[in-house]
Structures are given as structure tokens and as C-alpha cells.
PDB file of C-alpha atoms in Angstrom:
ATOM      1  CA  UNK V   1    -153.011-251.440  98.646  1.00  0.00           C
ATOM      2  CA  UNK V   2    -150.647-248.305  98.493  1.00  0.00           C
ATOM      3  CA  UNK V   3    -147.928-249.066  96.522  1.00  0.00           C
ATOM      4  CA  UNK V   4    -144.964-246.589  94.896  1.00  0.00           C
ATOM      5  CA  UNK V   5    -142.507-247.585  93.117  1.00  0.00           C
ATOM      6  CA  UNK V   6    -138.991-245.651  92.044  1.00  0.00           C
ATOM      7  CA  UNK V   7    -137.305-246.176  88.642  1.00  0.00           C
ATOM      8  CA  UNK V   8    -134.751-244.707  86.593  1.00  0.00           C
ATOM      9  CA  UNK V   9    -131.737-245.047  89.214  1.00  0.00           C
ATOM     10  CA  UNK V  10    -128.183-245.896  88.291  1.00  0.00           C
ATOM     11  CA  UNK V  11    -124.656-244.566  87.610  1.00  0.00           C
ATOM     12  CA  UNK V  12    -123.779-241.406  86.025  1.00  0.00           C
ATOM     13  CA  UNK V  13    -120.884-239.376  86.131  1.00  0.00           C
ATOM     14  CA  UNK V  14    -120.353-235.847  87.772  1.00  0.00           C
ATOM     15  CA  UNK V  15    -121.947-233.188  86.006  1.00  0.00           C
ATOM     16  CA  UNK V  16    -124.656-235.950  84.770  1.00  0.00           C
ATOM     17  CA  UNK V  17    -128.262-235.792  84.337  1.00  0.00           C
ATOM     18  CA  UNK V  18    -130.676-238.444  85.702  1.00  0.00           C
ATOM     19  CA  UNK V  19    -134.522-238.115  86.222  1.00  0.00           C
ATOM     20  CA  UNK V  20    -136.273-240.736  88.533  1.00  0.00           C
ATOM     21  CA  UNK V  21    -139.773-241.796  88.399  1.00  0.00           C
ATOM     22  CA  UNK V  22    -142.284-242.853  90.745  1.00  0.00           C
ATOM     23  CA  UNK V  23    -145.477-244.816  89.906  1.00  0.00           C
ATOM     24  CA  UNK V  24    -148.336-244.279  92.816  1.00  0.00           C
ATOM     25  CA  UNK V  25    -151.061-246.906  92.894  1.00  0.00           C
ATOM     26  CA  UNK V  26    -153.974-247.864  95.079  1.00  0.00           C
ATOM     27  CA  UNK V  27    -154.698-244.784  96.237  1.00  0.00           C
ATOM     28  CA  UNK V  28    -156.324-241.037  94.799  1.00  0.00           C
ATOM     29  CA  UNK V  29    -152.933-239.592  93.517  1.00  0.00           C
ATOM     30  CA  UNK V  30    -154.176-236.283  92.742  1.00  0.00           C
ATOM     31  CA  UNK V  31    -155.078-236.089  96.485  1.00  0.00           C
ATOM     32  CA  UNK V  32    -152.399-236.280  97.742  1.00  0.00           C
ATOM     33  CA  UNK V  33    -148.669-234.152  98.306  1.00  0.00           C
ATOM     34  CA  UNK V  34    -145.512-236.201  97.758  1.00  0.00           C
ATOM     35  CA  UNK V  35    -142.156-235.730  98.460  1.00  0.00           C
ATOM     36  CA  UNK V  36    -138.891-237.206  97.856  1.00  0.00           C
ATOM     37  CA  UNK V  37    -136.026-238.250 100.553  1.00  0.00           C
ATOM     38  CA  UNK V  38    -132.697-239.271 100.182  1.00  0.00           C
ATOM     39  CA  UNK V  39    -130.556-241.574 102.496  1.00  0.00           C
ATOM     40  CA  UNK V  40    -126.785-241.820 101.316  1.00  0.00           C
ATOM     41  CA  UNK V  41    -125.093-245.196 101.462  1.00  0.00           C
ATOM     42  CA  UNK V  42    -124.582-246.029 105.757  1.00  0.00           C
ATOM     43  CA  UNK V  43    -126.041-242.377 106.373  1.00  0.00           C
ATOM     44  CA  UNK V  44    -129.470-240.980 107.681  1.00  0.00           C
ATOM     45  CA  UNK V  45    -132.771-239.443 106.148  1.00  0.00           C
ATOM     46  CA  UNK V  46    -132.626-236.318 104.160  1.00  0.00           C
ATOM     47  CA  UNK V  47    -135.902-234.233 102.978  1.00  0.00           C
ATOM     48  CA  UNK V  48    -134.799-233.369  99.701  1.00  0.00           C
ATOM     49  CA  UNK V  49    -138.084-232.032  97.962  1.00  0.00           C
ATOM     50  CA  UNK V  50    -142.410-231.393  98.136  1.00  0.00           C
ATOM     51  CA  UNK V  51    -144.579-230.929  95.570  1.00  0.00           C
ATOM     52  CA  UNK V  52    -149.023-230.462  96.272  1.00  0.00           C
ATOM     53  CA  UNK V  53    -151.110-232.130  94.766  1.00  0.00           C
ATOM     54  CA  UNK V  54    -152.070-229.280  92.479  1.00  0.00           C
ATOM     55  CA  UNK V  55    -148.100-228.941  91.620  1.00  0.00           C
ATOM     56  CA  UNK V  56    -148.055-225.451  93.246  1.00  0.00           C
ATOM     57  CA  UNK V  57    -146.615-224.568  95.445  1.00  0.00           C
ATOM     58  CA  UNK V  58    -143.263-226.746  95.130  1.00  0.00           C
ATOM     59  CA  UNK V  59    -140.073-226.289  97.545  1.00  0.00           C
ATOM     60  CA  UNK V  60    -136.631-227.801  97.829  1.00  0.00           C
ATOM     61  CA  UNK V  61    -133.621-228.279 100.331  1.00  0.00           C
ATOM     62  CA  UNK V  62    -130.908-225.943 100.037  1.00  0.00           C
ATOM     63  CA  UNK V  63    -128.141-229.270  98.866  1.00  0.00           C
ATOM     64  CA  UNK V  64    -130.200-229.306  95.910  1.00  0.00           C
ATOM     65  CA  UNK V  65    -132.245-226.436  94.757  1.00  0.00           C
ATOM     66  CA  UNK V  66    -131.633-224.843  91.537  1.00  0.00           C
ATOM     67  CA  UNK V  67    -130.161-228.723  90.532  1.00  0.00           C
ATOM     68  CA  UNK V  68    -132.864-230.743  91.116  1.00  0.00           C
ATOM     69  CA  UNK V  69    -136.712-230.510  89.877  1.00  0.00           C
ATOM     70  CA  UNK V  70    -139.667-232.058  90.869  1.00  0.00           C
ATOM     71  CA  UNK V  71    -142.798-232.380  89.487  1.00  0.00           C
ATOM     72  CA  UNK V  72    -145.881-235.035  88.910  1.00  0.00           C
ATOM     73  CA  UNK V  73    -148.702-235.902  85.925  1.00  0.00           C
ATOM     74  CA  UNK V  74    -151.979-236.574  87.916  1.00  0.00           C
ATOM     75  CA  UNK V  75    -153.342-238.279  85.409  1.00  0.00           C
ATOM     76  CA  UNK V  76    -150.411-241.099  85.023  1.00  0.00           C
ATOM     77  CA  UNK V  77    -150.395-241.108  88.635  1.00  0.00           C
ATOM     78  CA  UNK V  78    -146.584-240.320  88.689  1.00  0.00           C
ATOM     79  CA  UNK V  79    -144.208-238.047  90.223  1.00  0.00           C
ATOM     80  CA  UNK V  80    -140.541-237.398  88.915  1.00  0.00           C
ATOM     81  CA  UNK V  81    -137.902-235.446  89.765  1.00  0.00           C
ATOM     82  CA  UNK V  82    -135.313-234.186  87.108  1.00  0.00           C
ATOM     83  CA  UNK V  83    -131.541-234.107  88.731  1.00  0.00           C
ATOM     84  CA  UNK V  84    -128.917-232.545  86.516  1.00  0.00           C
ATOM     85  CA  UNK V  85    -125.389-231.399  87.718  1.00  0.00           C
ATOM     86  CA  UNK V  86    -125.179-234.347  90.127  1.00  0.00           C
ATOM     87  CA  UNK V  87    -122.081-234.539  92.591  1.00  0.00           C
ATOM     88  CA  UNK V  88    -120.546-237.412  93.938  1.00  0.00           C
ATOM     89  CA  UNK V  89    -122.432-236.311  97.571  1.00  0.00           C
ATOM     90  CA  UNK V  90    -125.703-236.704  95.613  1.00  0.00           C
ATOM     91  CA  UNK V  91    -124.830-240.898  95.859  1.00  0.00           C
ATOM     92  CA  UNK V  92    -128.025-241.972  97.598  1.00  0.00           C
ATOM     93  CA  UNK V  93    -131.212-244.163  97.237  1.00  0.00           C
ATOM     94  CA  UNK V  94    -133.985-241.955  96.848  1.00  0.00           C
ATOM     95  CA  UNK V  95    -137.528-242.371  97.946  1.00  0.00           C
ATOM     96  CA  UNK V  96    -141.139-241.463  97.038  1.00  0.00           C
ATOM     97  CA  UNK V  97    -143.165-240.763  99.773  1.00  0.00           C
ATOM     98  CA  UNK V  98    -146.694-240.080 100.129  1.00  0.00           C
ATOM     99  CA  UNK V  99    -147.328-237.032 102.541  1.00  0.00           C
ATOM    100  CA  UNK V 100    -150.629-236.846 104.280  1.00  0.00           C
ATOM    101  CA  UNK V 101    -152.244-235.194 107.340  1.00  0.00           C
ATOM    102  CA  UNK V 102    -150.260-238.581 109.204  1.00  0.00           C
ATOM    103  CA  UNK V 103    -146.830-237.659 108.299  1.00  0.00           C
ATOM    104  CA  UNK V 104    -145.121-239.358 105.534  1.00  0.00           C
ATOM    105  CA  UNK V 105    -146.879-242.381 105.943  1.00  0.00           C
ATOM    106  CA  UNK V 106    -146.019-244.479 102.594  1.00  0.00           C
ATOM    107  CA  UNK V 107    -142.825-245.042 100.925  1.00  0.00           C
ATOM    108  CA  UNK V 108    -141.487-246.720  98.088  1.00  0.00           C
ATOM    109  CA  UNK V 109    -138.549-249.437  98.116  1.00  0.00           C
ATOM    110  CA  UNK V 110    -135.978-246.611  96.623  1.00  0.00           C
ATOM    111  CA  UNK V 111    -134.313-246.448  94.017  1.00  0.00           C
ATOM    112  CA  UNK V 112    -129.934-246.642  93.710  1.00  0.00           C
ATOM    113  CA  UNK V 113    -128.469-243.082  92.347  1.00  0.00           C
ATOM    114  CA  UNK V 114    -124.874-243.860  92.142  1.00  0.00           C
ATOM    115  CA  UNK V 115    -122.582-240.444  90.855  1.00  0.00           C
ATOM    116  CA  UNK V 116    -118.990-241.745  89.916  1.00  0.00           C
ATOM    117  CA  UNK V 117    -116.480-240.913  86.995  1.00  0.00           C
TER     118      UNK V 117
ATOM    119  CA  UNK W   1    -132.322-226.636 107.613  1.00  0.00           C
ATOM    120  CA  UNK W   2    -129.818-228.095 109.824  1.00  0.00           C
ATOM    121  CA  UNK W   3    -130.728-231.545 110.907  1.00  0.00           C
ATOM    122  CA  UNK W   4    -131.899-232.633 114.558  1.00  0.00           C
ATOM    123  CA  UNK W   5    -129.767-234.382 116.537  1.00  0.00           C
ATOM    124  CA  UNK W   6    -130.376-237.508 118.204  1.00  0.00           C
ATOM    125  CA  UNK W   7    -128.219-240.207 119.861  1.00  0.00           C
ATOM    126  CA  UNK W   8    -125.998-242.179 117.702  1.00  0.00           C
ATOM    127  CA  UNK W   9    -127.023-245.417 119.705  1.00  0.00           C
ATOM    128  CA  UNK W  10    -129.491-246.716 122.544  1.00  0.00           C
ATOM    129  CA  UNK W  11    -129.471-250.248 123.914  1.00  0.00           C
ATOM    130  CA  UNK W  12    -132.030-251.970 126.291  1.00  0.00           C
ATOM    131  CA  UNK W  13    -133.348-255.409 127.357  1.00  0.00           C
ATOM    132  CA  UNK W  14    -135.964-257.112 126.431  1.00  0.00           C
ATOM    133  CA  UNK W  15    -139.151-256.044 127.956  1.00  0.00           C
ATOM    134  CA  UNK W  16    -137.016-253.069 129.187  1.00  0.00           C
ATOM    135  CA  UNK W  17    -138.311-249.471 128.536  1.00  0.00           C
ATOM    136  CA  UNK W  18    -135.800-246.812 126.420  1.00  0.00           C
ATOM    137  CA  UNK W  19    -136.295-243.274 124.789  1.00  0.00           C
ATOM    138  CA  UNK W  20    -134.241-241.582 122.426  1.00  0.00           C
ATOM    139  CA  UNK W  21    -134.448-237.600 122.125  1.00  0.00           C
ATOM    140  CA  UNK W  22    -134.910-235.259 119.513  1.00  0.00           C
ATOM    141  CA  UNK W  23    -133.177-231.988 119.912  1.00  0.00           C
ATOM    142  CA  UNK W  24    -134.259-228.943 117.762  1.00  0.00           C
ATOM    143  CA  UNK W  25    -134.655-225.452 117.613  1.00  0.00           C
ATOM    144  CA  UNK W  26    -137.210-222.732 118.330  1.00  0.00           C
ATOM    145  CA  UNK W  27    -137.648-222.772 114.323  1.00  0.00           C
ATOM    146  CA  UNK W  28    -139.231-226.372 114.169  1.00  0.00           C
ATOM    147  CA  UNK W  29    -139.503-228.776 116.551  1.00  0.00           C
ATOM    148  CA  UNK W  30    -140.271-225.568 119.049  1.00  0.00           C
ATOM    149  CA  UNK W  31    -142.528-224.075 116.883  1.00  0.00           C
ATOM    150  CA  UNK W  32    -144.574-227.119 115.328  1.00  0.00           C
ATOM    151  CA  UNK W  33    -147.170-229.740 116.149  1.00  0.00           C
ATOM    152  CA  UNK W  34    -145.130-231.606 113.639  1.00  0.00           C
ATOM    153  CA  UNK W  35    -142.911-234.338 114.824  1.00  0.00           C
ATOM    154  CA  UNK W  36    -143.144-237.466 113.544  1.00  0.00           C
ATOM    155  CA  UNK W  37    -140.849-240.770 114.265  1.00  0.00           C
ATOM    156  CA  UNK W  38    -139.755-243.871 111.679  1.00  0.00           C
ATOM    157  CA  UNK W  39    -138.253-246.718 112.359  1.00  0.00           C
ATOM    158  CA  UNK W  40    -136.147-248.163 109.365  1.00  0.00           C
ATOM    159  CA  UNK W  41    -134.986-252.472 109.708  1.00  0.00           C
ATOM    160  CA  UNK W  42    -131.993-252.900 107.330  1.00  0.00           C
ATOM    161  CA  UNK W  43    -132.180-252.976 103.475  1.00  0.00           C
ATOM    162  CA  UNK W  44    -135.922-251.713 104.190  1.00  0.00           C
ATOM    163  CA  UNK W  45    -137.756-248.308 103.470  1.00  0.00           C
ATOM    164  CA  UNK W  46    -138.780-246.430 106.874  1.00  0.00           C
ATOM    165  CA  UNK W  47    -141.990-246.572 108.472  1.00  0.00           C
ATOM    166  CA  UNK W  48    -144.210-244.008 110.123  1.00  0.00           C
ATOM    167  CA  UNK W  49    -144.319-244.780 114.005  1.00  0.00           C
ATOM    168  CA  UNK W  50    -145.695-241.440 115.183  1.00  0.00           C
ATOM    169  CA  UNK W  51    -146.627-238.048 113.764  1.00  0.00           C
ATOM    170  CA  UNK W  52    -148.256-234.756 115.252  1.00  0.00           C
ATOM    171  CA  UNK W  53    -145.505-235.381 117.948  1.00  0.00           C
ATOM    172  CA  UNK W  54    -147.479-237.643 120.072  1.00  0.00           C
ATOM    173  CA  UNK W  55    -150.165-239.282 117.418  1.00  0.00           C
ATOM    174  CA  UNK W  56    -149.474-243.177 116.248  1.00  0.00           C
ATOM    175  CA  UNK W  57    -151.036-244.457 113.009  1.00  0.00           C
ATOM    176  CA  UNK W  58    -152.700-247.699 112.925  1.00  0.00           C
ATOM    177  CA  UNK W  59    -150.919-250.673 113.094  1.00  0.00           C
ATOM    178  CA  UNK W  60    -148.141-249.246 115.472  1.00  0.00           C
ATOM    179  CA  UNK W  61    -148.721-250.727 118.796  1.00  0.00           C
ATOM    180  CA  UNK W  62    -149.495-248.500 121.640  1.00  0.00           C
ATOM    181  CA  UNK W  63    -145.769-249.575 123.038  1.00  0.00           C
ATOM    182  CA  UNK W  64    -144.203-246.650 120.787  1.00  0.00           C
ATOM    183  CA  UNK W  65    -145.259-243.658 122.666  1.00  0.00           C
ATOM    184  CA  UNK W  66    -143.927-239.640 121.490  1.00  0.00           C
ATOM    185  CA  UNK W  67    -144.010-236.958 123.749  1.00  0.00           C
ATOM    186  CA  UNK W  68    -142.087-233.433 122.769  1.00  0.00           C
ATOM    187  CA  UNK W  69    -141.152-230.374 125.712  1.00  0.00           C
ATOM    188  CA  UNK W  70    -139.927-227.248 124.178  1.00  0.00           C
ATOM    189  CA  UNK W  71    -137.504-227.881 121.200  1.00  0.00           C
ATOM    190  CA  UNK W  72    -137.246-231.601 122.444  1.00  0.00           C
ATOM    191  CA  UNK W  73    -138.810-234.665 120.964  1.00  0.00           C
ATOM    192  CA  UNK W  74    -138.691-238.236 122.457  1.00  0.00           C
ATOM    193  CA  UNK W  75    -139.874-241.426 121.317  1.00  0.00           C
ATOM    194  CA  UNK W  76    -139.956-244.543 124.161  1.00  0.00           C
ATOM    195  CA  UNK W  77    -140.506-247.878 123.289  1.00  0.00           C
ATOM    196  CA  UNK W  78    -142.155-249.562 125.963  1.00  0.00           C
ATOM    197  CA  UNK W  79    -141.746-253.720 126.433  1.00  0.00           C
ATOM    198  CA  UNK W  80    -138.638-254.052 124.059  1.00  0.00           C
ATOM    199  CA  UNK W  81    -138.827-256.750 121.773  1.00  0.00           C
ATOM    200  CA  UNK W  82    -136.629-258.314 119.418  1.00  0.00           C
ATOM    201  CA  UNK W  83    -138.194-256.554 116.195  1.00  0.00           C
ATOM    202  CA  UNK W  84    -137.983-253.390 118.048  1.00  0.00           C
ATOM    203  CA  UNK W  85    -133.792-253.454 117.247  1.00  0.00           C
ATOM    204  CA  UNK W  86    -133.507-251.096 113.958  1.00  0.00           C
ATOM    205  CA  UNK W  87    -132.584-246.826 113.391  1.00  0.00           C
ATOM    206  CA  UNK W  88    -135.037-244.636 113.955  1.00  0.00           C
ATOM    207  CA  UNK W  89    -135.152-241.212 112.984  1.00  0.00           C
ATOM    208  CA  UNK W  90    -137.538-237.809 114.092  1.00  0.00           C
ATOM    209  CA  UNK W  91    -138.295-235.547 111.463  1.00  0.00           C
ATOM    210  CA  UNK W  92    -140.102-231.796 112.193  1.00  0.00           C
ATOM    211  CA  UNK W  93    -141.522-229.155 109.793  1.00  0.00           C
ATOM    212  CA  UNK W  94    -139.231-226.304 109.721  1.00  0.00           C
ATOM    213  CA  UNK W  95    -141.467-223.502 108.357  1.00  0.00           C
ATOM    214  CA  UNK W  96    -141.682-222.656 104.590  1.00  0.00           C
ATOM    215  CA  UNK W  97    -142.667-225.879 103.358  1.00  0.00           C
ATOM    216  CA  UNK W  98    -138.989-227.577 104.702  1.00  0.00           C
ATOM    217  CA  UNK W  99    -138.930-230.624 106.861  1.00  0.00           C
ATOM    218  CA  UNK W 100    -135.770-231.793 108.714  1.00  0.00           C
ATOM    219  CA  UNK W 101    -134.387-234.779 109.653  1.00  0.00           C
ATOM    220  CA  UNK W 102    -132.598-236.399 112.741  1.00  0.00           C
ATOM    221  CA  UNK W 103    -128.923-238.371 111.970  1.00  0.00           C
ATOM    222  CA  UNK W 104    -130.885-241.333 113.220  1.00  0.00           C
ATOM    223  CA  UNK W 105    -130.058-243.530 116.122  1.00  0.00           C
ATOM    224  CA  UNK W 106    -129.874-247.210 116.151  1.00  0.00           C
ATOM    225  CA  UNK W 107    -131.527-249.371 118.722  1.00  0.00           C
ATOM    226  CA  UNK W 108    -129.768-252.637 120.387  1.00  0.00           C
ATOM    227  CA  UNK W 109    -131.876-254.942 122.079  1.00  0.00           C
ATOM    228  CA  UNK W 110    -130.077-256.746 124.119  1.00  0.00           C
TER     229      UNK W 110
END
């Protein structure tokens, strides 16, 4: 069974640093691209970030590049993504999702990035 | 990377038939095989319903149906049911590794 699972949400203030992980199971990590999505409390889907499964090449959306860093460790079967001078707009729970030649077809559960002072 | 827009809101009957559109540009959903459709229940992470614009994983029943015309997606739902009522959103490839998102639009069934 697929399974990913998001960690390292929470509060931090404006200007704050936070890095989430996400642990992949049940299926050939290294195989695979990934990406991370955002949905903001009561608001839709954003496509936030891609990595390959060979970490290169790596792109971003423009609300977050030069912020925000992704990046995975094939051989712990994670992928992370470091997000430092977060803004209140960054508020969202933030997904891992497994790309493949379906479409983003697996997700995790999310995980809660609250930015407040 | 602007996002697609689709309809806030669609209602339909049970066992009715409804489709909700996709509008893009000549820069994704125009230029790319690469639509895909999820459909997200409250409190719950989205799931894939189509991709390659028309394509359905398995598991989806053949009731979810995508079809795309120039920069236009749609996704109909065929036989509403009950389980059917939740947001779904299109997403396209952009070009330069980017994919874009639809503000989502939330099924009734009525």
C-alpha cells in the first residue's frame, strides 16, 4: 500500500523557518517524481514545487521560489522541503504527492503550516 | 502561472448528468495532453479522477468522463450520486516543469 505521510507542521511567526517532511512507503521511492501542493484554509489547490527522482532538475512556483526548497534522500525514502521567510499568505496544509505518468495520483493526509505573530 | 478558472458551484439531481469546465490558455491546457481532474470530500486529501485529459485511473468508475476542446477542459459526472457531492479541481502542465491549478468548484447533489 502507498502511503505518505507529512510532518513537521505548526505555528511560526513571520519571517520564521519551518521544514516539513514526508515519509513515502510501499512503493520504489527513487522511481518516482514528487511534488508538494498547498491548499490555504477554505481555499483551492496550489502547485507549489517538483523535484525528479534523481533530484535534478527541481522547479518552483513563483509565490515561493527563492523562499522555499525542496529536496529528497532516496535512500530514507523521504522528501522535505525547507520554508524560511514564511508570510502569513503561506498559512496552508501542505501535501506530498507522488507524480507519475497518471497525474498526481497519491497524496498524503497534509500537514497544518500555520504563520502568525 | 495564473490559475484556471472553473465554476464556483454546480448542482444536479441524482442520477442527473453535470459538467464543470476548465478554462485555460494557449500556454497549458491548449498546449498539453495534460489535464487531469480531483475530486476532494471535506477534511480529506484529493483524489485523481482523470489525467491525460480524458484517461481515468483504476478504481474511478467509468461515470467520470474528461473531454478538453482548445484551451477548455470539462469533467461530467454521469448518474449523480450522493458521494459524487464534494470540490473538484483541473490541474494542466504549464510548460517548464509548472503545473496550474483550477479555484475548484463544488458539486451539490441535490
Amino acid at each position: 500500500e502507498v502511503r505518505l505521510v507529512e510532518s513537521g507542521g505548526g505555528l511560526v511567526q513571520p519571517g520564521g523557518s519551518l521544514r516539513l517532511s514526508c515519509a513515502a512507503s510501499g512503493f520504489t521511492f527513487s522511481g518516482y517524481s514528487m511534488t508538494w501542493v498547498r491548499q490555504a484554509p477554505g481555499k483551492g489547490l496550489e502547485w507549489i514545487s517538483y523535484i525528479s527522482s534523481t533530484s535534478s532538475p527541481i522547479h518552483y512556483a513563483d509565490s515561493v521560489e527563492g523562499r522555499f526548497t525542496i529536496s529528497r534522500d532516496n535512500v530514507r525514502n523521504s522528501l522535505y522541503v525547507q520554508m524560511n521567510s514564511l508570510r502569513e499568505e503561506d498559512t496552508a496544509v501542505y501535501y506530498c504527492v507522488r507524480e507519475s505518468a497518471y497525474g498526481f495520483d497519491y497524496w498524503g493526509q497534509g500537514a497544518l503550516v500555520t504563520v502568525s505573530s | 502561472q495564473s490559475a484556471l478558472t472553473q465554476p464556483a458551484s454546480v448542482s444536479g439531481s441524482l442520477g442527473q448528468s453535470i459538467s464543470i469546465s476548465c478554462t485555460g490558455t494557449s500556454s497549458d491546457i491548449g498546449s498539453y495532453n495534460f489535464v487531469s481532474w480531483y475530486q476532494q470530500h471535506p477534511g480529506k486529501a484529493p483524489k485523481l479522477m482523470i489525467y491525460e485529459d480524458s484517461k481515468r485511473p483504476s478504481g474511478v468508475f467509468n461515470r467520470f468522463f474528461g473531454s478538453k476542446s482548445g484551451n477548455t477542459a470539462s469533467l461530467t459526472i454521469s448518474g449523480l450520486q450522493a458521494e459524487d457531492e464534494a470540490d473538484y479541481y483541473c490541474c494542466s502542465y504549464a510548460g517548464s516543469g509548472i503545473w496550474v491549478f483550477g479555484g475548484g468548484t463544488t458539486l451539490t447533489v441535490l
